[in-house]
JSON list of C-alpha atoms in Angstrom, two decimals:
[
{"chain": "D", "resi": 1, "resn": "UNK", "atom": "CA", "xyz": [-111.11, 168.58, 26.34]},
{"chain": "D", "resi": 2, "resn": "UNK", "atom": "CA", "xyz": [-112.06, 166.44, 23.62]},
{"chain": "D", "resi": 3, "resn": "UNK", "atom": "CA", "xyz": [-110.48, 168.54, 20.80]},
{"chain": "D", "resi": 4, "resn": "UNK", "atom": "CA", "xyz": [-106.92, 168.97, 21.02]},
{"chain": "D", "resi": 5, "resn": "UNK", "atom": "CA", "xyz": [-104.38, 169.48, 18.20]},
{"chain": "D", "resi": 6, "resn": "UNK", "atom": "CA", "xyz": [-100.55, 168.86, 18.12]},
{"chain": "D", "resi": 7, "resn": "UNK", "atom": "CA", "xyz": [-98.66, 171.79, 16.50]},
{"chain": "D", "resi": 8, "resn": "UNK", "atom": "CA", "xyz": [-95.56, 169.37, 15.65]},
{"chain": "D", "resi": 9, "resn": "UNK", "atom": "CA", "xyz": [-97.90, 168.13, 12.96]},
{"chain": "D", "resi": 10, "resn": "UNK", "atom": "CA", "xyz": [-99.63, 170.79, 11.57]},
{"chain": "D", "resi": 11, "resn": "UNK", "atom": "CA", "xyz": [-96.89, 173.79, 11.59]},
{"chain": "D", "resi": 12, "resn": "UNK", "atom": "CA", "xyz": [-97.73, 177.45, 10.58]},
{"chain": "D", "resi": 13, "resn": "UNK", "atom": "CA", "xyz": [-96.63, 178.13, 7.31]},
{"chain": "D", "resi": 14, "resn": "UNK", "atom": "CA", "xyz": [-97.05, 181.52, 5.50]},
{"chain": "D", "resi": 15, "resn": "UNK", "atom": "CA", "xyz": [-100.44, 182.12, 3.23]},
{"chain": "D", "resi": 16, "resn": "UNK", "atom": "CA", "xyz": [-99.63, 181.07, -0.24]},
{"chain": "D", "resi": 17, "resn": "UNK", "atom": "CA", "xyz": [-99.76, 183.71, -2.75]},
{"chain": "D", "resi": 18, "resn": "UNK", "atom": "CA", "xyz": [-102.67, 185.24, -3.38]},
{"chain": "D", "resi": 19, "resn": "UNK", "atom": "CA", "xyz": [-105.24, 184.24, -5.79]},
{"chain": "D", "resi": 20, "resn": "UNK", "atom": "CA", "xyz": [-105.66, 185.99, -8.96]},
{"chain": "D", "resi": 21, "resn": "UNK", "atom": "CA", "xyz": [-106.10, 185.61, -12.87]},
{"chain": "D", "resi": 22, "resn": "UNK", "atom": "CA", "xyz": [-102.66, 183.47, -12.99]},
{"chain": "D", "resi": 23, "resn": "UNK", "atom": "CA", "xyz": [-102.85, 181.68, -9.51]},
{"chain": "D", "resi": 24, "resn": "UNK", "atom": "CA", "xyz": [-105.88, 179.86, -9.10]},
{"chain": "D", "resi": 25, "resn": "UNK", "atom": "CA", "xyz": [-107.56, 180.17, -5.30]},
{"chain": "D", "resi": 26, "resn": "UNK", "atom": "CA", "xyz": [-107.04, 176.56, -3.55]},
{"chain": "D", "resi": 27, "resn": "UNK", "atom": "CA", "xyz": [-110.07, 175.39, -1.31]},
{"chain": "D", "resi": 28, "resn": "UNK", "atom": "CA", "xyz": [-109.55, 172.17, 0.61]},
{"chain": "D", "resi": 29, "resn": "UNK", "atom": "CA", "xyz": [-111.72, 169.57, 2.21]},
{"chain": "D", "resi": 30, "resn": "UNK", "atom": "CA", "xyz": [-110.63, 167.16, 3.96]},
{"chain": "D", "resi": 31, "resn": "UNK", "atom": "CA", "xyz": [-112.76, 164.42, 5.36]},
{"chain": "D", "resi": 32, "resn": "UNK", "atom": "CA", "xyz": [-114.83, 160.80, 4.64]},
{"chain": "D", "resi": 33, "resn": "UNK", "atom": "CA", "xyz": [-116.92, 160.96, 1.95]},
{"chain": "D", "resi": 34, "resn": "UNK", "atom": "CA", "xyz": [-120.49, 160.62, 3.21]},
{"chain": "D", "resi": 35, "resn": "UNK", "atom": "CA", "xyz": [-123.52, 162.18, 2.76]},
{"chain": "D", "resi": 36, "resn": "UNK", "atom": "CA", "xyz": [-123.58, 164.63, 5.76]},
{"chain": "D", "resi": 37, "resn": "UNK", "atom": "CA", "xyz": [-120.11, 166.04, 4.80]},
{"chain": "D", "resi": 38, "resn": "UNK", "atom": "CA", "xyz": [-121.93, 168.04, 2.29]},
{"chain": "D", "resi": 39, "resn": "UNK", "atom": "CA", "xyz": [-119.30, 168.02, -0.52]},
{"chain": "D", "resi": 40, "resn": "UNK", "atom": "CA", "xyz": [-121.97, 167.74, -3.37]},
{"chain": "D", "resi": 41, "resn": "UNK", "atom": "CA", "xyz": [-122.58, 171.56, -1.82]},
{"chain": "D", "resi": 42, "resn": "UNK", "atom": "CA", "xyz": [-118.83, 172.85, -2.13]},
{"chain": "D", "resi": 43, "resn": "UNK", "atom": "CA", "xyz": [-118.61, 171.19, -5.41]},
{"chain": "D", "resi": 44, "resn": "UNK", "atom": "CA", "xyz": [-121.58, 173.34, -6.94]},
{"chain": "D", "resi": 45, "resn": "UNK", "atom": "CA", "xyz": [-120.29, 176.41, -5.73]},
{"chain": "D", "resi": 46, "resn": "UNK", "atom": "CA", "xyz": [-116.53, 175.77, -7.12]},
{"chain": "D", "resi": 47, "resn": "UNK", "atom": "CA", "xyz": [-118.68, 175.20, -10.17]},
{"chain": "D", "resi": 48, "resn": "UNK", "atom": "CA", "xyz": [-120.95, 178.40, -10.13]},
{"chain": "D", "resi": 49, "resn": "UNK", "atom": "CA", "xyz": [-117.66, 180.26, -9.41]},
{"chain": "D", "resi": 50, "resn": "UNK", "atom": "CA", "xyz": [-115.60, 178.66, -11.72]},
{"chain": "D", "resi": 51, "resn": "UNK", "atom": "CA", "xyz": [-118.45, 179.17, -15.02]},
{"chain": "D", "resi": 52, "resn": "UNK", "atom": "CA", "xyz": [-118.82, 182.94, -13.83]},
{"chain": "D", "resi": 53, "resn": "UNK", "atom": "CA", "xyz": [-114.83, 183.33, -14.19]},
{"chain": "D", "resi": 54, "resn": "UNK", "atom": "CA", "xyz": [-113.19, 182.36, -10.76]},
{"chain": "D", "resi": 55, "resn": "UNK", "atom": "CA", "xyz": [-109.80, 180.91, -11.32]},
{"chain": "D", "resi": 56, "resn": "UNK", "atom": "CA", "xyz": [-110.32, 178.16, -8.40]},
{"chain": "D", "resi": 57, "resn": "UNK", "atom": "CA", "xyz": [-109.39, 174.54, -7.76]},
{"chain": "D", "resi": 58, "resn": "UNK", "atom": "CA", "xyz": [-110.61, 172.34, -5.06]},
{"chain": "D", "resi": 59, "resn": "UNK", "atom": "CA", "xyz": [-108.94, 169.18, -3.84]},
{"chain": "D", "resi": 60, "resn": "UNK", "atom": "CA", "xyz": [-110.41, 166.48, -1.81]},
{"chain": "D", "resi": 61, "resn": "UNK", "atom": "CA", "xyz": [-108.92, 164.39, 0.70]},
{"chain": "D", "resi": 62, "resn": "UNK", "atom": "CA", "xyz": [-110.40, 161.23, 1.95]},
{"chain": "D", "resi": 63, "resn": "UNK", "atom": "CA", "xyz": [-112.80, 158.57, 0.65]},
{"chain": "D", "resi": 64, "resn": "UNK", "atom": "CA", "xyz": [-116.09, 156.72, 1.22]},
{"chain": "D", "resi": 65, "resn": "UNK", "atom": "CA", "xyz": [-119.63, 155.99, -0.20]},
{"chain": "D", "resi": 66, "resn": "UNK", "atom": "CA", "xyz": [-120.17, 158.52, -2.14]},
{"chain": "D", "resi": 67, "resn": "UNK", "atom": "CA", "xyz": [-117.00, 159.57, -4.19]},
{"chain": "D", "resi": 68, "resn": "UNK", "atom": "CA", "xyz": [-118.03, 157.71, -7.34]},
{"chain": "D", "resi": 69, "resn": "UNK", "atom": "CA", "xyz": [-121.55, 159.60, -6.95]},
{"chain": "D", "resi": 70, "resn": "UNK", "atom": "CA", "xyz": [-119.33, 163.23, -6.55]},
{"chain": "D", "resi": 71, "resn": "UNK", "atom": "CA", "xyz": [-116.80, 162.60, -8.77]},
{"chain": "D", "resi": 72, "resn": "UNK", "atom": "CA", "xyz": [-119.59, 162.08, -11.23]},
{"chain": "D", "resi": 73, "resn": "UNK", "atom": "CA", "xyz": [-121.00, 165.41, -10.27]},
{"chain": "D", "resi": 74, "resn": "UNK", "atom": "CA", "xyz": [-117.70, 167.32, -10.73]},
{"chain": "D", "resi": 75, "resn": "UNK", "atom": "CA", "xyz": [-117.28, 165.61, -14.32]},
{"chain": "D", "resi": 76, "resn": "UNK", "atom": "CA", "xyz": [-120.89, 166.54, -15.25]},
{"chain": "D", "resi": 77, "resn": "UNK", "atom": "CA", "xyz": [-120.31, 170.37, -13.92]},
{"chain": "D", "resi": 78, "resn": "UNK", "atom": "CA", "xyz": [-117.30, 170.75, -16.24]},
{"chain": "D", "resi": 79, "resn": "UNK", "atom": "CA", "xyz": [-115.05, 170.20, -13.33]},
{"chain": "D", "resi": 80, "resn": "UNK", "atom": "CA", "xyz": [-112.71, 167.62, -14.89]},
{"chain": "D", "resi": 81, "resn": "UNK", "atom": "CA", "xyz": [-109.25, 169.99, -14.37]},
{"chain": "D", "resi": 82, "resn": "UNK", "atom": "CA", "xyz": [-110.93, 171.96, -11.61]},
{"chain": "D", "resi": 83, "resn": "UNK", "atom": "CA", "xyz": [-111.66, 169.52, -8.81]},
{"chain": "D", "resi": 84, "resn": "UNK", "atom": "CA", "xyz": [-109.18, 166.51, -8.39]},
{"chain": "D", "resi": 85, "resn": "UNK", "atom": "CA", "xyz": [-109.74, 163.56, -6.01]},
{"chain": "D", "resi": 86, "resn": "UNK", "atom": "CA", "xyz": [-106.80, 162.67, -4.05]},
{"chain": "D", "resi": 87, "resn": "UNK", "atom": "CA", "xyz": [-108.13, 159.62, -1.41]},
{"chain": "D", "resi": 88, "resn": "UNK", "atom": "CA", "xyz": [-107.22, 158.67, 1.55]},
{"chain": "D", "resi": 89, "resn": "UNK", "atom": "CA", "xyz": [-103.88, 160.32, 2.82]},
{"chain": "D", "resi": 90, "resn": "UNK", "atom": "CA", "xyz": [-101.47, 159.61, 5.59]},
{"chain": "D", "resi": 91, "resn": "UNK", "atom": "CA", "xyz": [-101.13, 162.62, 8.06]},
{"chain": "D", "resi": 92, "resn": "UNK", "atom": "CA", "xyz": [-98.12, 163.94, 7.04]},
{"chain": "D", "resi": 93, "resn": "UNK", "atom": "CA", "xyz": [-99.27, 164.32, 3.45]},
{"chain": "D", "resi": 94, "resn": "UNK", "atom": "CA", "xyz": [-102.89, 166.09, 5.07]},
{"chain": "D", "resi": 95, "resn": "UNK", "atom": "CA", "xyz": [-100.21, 168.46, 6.17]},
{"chain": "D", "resi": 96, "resn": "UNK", "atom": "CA", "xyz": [-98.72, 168.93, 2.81]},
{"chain": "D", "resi": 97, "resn": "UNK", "atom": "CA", "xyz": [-101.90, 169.73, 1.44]},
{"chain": "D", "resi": 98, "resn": "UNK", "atom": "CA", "xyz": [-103.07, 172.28, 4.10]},
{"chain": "D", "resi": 99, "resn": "UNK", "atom": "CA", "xyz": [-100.06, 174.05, 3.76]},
{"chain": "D", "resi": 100, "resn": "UNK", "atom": "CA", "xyz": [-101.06, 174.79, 0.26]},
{"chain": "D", "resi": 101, "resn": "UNK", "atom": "CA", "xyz": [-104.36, 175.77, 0.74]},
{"chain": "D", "resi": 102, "resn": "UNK", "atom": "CA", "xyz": [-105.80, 179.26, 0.66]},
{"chain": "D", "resi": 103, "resn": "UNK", "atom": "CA", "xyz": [-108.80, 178.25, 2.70]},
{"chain": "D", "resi": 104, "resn": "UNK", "atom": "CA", "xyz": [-109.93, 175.08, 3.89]},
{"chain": "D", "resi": 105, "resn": "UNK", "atom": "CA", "xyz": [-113.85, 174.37, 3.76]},
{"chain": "D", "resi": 106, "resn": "UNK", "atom": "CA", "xyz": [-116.09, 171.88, 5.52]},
{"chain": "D", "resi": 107, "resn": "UNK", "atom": "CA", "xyz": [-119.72, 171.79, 4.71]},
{"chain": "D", "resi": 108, "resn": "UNK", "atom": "CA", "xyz": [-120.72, 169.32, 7.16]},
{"chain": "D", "resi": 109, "resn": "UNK", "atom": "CA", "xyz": [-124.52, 169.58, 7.54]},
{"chain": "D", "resi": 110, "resn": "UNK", "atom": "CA", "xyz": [-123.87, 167.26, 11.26]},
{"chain": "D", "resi": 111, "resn": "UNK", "atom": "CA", "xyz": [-120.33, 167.67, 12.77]},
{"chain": "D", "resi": 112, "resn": "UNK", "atom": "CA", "xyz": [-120.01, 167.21, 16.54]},
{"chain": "D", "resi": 113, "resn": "UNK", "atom": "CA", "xyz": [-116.50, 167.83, 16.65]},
{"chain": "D", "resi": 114, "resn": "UNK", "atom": "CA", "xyz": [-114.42, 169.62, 13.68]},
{"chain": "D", "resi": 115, "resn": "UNK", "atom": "CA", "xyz": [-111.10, 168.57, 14.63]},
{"chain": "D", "resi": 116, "resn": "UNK", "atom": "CA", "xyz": [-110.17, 168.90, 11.56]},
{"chain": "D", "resi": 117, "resn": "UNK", "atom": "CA", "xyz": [-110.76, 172.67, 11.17]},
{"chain": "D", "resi": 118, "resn": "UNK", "atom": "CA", "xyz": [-108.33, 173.00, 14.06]},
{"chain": "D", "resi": 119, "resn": "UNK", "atom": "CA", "xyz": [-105.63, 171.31, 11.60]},
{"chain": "D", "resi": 120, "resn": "UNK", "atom": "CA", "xyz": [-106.23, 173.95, 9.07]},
{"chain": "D", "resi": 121, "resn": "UNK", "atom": "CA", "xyz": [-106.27, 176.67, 11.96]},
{"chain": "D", "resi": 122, "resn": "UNK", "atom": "CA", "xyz": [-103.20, 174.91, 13.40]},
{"chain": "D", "resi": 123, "resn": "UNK", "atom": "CA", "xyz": [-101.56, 175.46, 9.87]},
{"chain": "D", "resi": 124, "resn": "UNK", "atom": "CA", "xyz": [-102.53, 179.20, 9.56]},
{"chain": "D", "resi": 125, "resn": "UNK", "atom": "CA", "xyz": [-105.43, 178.94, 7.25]},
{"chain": "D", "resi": 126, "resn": "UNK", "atom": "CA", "xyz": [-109.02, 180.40, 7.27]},
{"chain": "D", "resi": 127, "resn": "UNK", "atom": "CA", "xyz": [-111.75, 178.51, 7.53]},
{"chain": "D", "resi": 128, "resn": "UNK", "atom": "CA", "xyz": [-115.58, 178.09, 6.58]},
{"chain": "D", "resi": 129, "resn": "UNK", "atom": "CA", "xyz": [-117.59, 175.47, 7.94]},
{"chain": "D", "resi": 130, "resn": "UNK", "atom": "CA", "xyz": [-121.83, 175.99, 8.13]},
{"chain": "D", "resi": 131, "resn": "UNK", "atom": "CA", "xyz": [-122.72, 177.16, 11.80]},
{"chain": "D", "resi": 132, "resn": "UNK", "atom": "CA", "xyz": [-123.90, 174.19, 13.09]},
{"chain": "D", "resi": 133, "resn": "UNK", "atom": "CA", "xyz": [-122.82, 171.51, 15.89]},
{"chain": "D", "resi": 134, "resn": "UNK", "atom": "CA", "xyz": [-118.77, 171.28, 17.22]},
{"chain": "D", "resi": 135, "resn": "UNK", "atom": "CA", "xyz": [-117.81, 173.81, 13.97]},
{"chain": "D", "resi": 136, "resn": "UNK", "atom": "CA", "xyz": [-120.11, 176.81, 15.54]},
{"chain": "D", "resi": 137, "resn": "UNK", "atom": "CA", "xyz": [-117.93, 176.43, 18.75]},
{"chain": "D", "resi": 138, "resn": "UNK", "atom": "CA", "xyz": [-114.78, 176.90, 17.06]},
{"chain": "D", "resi": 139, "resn": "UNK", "atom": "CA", "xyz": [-114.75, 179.04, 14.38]},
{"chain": "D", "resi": 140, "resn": "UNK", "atom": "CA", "xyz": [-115.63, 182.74, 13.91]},
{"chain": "D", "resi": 141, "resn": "UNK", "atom": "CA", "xyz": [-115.87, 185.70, 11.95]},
{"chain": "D", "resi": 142, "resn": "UNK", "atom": "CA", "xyz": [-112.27, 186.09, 13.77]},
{"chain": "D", "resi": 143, "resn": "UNK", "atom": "CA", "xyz": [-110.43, 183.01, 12.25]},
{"chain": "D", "resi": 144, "resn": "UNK", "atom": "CA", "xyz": [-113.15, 182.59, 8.67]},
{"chain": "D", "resi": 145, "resn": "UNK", "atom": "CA", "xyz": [-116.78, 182.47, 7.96]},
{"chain": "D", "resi": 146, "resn": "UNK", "atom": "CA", "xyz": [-119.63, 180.67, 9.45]},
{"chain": "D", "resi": 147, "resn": "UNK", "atom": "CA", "xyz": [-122.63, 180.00, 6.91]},
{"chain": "D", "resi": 148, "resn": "UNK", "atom": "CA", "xyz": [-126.10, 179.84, 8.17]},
{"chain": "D", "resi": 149, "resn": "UNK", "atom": "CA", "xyz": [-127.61, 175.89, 7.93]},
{"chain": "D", "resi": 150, "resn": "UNK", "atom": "CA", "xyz": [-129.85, 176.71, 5.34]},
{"chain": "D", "resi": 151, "resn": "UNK", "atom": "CA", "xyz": [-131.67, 174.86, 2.02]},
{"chain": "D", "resi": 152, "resn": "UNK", "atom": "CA", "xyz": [-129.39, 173.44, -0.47]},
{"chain": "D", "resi": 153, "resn": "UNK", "atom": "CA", "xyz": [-129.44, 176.05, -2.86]},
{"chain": "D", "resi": 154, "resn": "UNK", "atom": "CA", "xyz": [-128.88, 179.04, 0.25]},
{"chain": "D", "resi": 155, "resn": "UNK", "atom": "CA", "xyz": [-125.99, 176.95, 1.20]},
{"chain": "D", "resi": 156, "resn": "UNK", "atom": "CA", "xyz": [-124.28, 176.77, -2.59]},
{"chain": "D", "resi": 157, "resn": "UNK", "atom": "CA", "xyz": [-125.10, 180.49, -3.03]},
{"chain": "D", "resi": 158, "resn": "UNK", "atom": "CA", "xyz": [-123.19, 181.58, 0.39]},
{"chain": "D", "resi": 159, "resn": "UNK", "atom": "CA", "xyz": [-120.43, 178.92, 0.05]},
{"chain": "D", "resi": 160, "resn": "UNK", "atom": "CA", "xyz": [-120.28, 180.67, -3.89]},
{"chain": "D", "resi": 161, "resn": "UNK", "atom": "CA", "xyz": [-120.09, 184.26, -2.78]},
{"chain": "D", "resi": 162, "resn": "UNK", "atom": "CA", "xyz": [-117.65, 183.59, -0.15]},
{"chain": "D", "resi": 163, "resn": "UNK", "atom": "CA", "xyz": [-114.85, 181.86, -2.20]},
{"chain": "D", "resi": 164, "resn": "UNK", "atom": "CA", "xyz": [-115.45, 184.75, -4.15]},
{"chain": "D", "resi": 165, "resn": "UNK", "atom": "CA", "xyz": [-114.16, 187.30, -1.93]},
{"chain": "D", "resi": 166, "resn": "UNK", "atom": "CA", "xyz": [-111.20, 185.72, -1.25]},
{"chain": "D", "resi": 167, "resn": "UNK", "atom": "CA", "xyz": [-109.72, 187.10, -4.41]},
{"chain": "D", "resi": 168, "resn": "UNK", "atom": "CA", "xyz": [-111.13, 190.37, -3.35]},
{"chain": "D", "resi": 169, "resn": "UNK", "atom": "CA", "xyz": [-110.02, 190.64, -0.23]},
{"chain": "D", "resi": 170, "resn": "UNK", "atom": "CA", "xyz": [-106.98, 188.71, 0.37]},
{"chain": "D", "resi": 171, "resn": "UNK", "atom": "CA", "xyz": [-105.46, 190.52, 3.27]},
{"chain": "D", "resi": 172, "resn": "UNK", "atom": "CA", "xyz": [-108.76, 190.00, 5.29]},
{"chain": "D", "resi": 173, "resn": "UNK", "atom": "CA", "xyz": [-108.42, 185.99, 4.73]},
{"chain": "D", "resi": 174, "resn": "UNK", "atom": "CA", "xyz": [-104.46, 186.01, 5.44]},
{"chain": "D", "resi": 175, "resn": "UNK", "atom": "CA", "xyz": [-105.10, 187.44, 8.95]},
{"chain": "D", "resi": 176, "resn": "UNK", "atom": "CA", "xyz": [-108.08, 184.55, 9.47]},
{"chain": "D", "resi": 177, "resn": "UNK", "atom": "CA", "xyz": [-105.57, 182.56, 9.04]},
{"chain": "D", "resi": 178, "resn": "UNK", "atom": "CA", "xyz": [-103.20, 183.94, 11.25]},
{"chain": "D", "resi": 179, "resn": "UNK", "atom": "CA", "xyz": [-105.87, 184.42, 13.81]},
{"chain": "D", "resi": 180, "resn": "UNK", "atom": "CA", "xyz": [-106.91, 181.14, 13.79]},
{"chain": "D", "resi": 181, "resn": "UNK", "atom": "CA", "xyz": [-103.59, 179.97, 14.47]},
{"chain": "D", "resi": 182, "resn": "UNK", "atom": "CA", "xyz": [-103.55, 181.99, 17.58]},
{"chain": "D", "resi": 183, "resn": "UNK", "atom": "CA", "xyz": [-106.48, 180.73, 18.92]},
{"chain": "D", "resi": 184, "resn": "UNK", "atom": "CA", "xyz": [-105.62, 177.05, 18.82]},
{"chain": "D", "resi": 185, "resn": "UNK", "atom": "CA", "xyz": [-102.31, 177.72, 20.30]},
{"chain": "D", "resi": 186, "resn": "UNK", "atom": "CA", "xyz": [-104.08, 179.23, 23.38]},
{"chain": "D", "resi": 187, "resn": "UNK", "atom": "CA", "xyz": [-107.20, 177.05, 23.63]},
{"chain": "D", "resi": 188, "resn": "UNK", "atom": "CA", "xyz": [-106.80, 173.68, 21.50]},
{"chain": "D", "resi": 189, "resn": "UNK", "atom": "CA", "xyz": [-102.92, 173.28, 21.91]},
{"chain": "D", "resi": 190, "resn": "UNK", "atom": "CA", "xyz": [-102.80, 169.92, 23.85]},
{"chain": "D", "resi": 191, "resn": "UNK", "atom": "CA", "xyz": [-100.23, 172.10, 26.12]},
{"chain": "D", "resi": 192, "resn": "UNK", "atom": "CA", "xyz": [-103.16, 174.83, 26.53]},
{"chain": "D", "resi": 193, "resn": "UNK", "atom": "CA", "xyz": [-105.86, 171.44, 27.27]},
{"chain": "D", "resi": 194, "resn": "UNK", "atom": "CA", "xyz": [-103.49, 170.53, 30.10]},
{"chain": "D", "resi": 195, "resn": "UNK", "atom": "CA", "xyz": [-103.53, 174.01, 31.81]},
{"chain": "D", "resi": 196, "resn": "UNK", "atom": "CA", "xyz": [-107.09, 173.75, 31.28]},
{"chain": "D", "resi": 197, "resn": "UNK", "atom": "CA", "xyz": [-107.46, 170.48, 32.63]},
{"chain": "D", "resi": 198, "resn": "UNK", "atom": "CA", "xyz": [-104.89, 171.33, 35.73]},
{"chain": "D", "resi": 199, "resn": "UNK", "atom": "CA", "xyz": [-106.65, 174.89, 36.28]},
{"chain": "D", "resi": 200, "resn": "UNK", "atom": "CA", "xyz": [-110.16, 172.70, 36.35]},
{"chain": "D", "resi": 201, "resn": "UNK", "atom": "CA", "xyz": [-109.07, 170.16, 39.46]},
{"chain": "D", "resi": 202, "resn": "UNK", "atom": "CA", "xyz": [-106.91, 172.67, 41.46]},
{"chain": "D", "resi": 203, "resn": "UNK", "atom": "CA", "xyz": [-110.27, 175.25, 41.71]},
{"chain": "D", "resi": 204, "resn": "UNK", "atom": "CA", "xyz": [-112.13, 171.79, 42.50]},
{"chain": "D", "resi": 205, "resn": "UNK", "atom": "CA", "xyz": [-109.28, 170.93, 45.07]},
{"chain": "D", "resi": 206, "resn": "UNK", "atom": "CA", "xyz": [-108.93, 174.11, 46.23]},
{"chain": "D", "resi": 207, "resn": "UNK", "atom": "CA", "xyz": [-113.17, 174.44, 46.98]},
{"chain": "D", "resi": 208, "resn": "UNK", "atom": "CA", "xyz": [-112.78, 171.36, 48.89]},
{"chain": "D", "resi": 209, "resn": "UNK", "atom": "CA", "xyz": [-110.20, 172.39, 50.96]},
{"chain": "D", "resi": 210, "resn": "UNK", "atom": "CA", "xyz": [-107.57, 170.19, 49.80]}
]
């Protein structure tokens, strides 16, 4: 059971409105800023879908190493009012910021865990992570899109083309989101790991005649 979520902290909220000409699509990471997070990745595809006409933002949450390097990046894609830096944020603010998300996206090139997909999830949003590690085990095509662990470039171009059917096909990411909410109320719910847990020793108990 070692990812659990509390739903008193990230709540379900309804999908913002949709993305379109006026209302720019909001992707989200959220995470340290290291080197296998794979930002530099999501930041080149906000940028190839930005300079081919995408309204799209991205804020990022958290901090480490290699901000100064990325926020460098953004500045030298033309990114200055597209991607915005935000730091480290207590967990009531991560909240906030999930909340107003369309999608929340997490590159990670070597994630064991993902816990904090299961935030987004918790909060109703779709998800794309690359399927590899803990992320392959919790997300799929029900609850948002898992990208092949590919080359650089294969990663930018499939992290590209799927922000960019988000304003194609809203309805299809609104019910990821809802979908995903589902499924960590029945399996990553700390309230579902304890039936889980319970339901494991009473079978044991119950094999060993106790």
């Amino acid at each position: 059971p070692e990812n659990g979520i509390s739903l008193s902290k990230f709540k379900f909220t309804p999908w913002p409105k949709a993305p379109d000409a006026v209302t720019p699509l909001n992707v989200l990471f959220v995470g340290r800023l290291t080197p296998v997070k794979g930002l530099n990745m999501l930041i080149q595809a906000v940028a190839k879908m930005h300079h081919t006409g995408g309204n799209v933002e991205l804020n990022i949450v958290g901090d480490g190493p290699m901000r100064q390097e990325w926020e460098a990046l953004s500045k030298h894609l033309g990114l200055k009012n597209v991607v915005k830096f935000h730091g480290n944020q207590p967990h009531e603010k991560i909240a906030g910021f999930m909340q107003a998300c369309h999608v929340f996206c997490l590159p990670c090139i070597r994630e064991s865990g993902g816990a904090v997909l299961l935030e987004a999830m918790a909060s109703a949003r779709p998800v794309i992570a690359l399927n590899h590690g803990g992320p392959s085990e919790i997300v799929s095509s029900n609850e948002g899109v898992l990208l092949p662990l590919s080359h650089p470039e294969q990663v930018i171009y499939d992290l590209a083309e799927t922000l960019m059917d988000i304003p194609e096909n809203p309805s299809v990411w609104r019910v990821r989101g809802v979908e995903g909410l589902r499924r960590v109320e029945s399996t990553y719910s700390w309230h579902a790991k304890l039936n889980l847990v319970d339901k494991v020793y009473s079978e044991v108990l119950a094999e060993r005649g106790v």
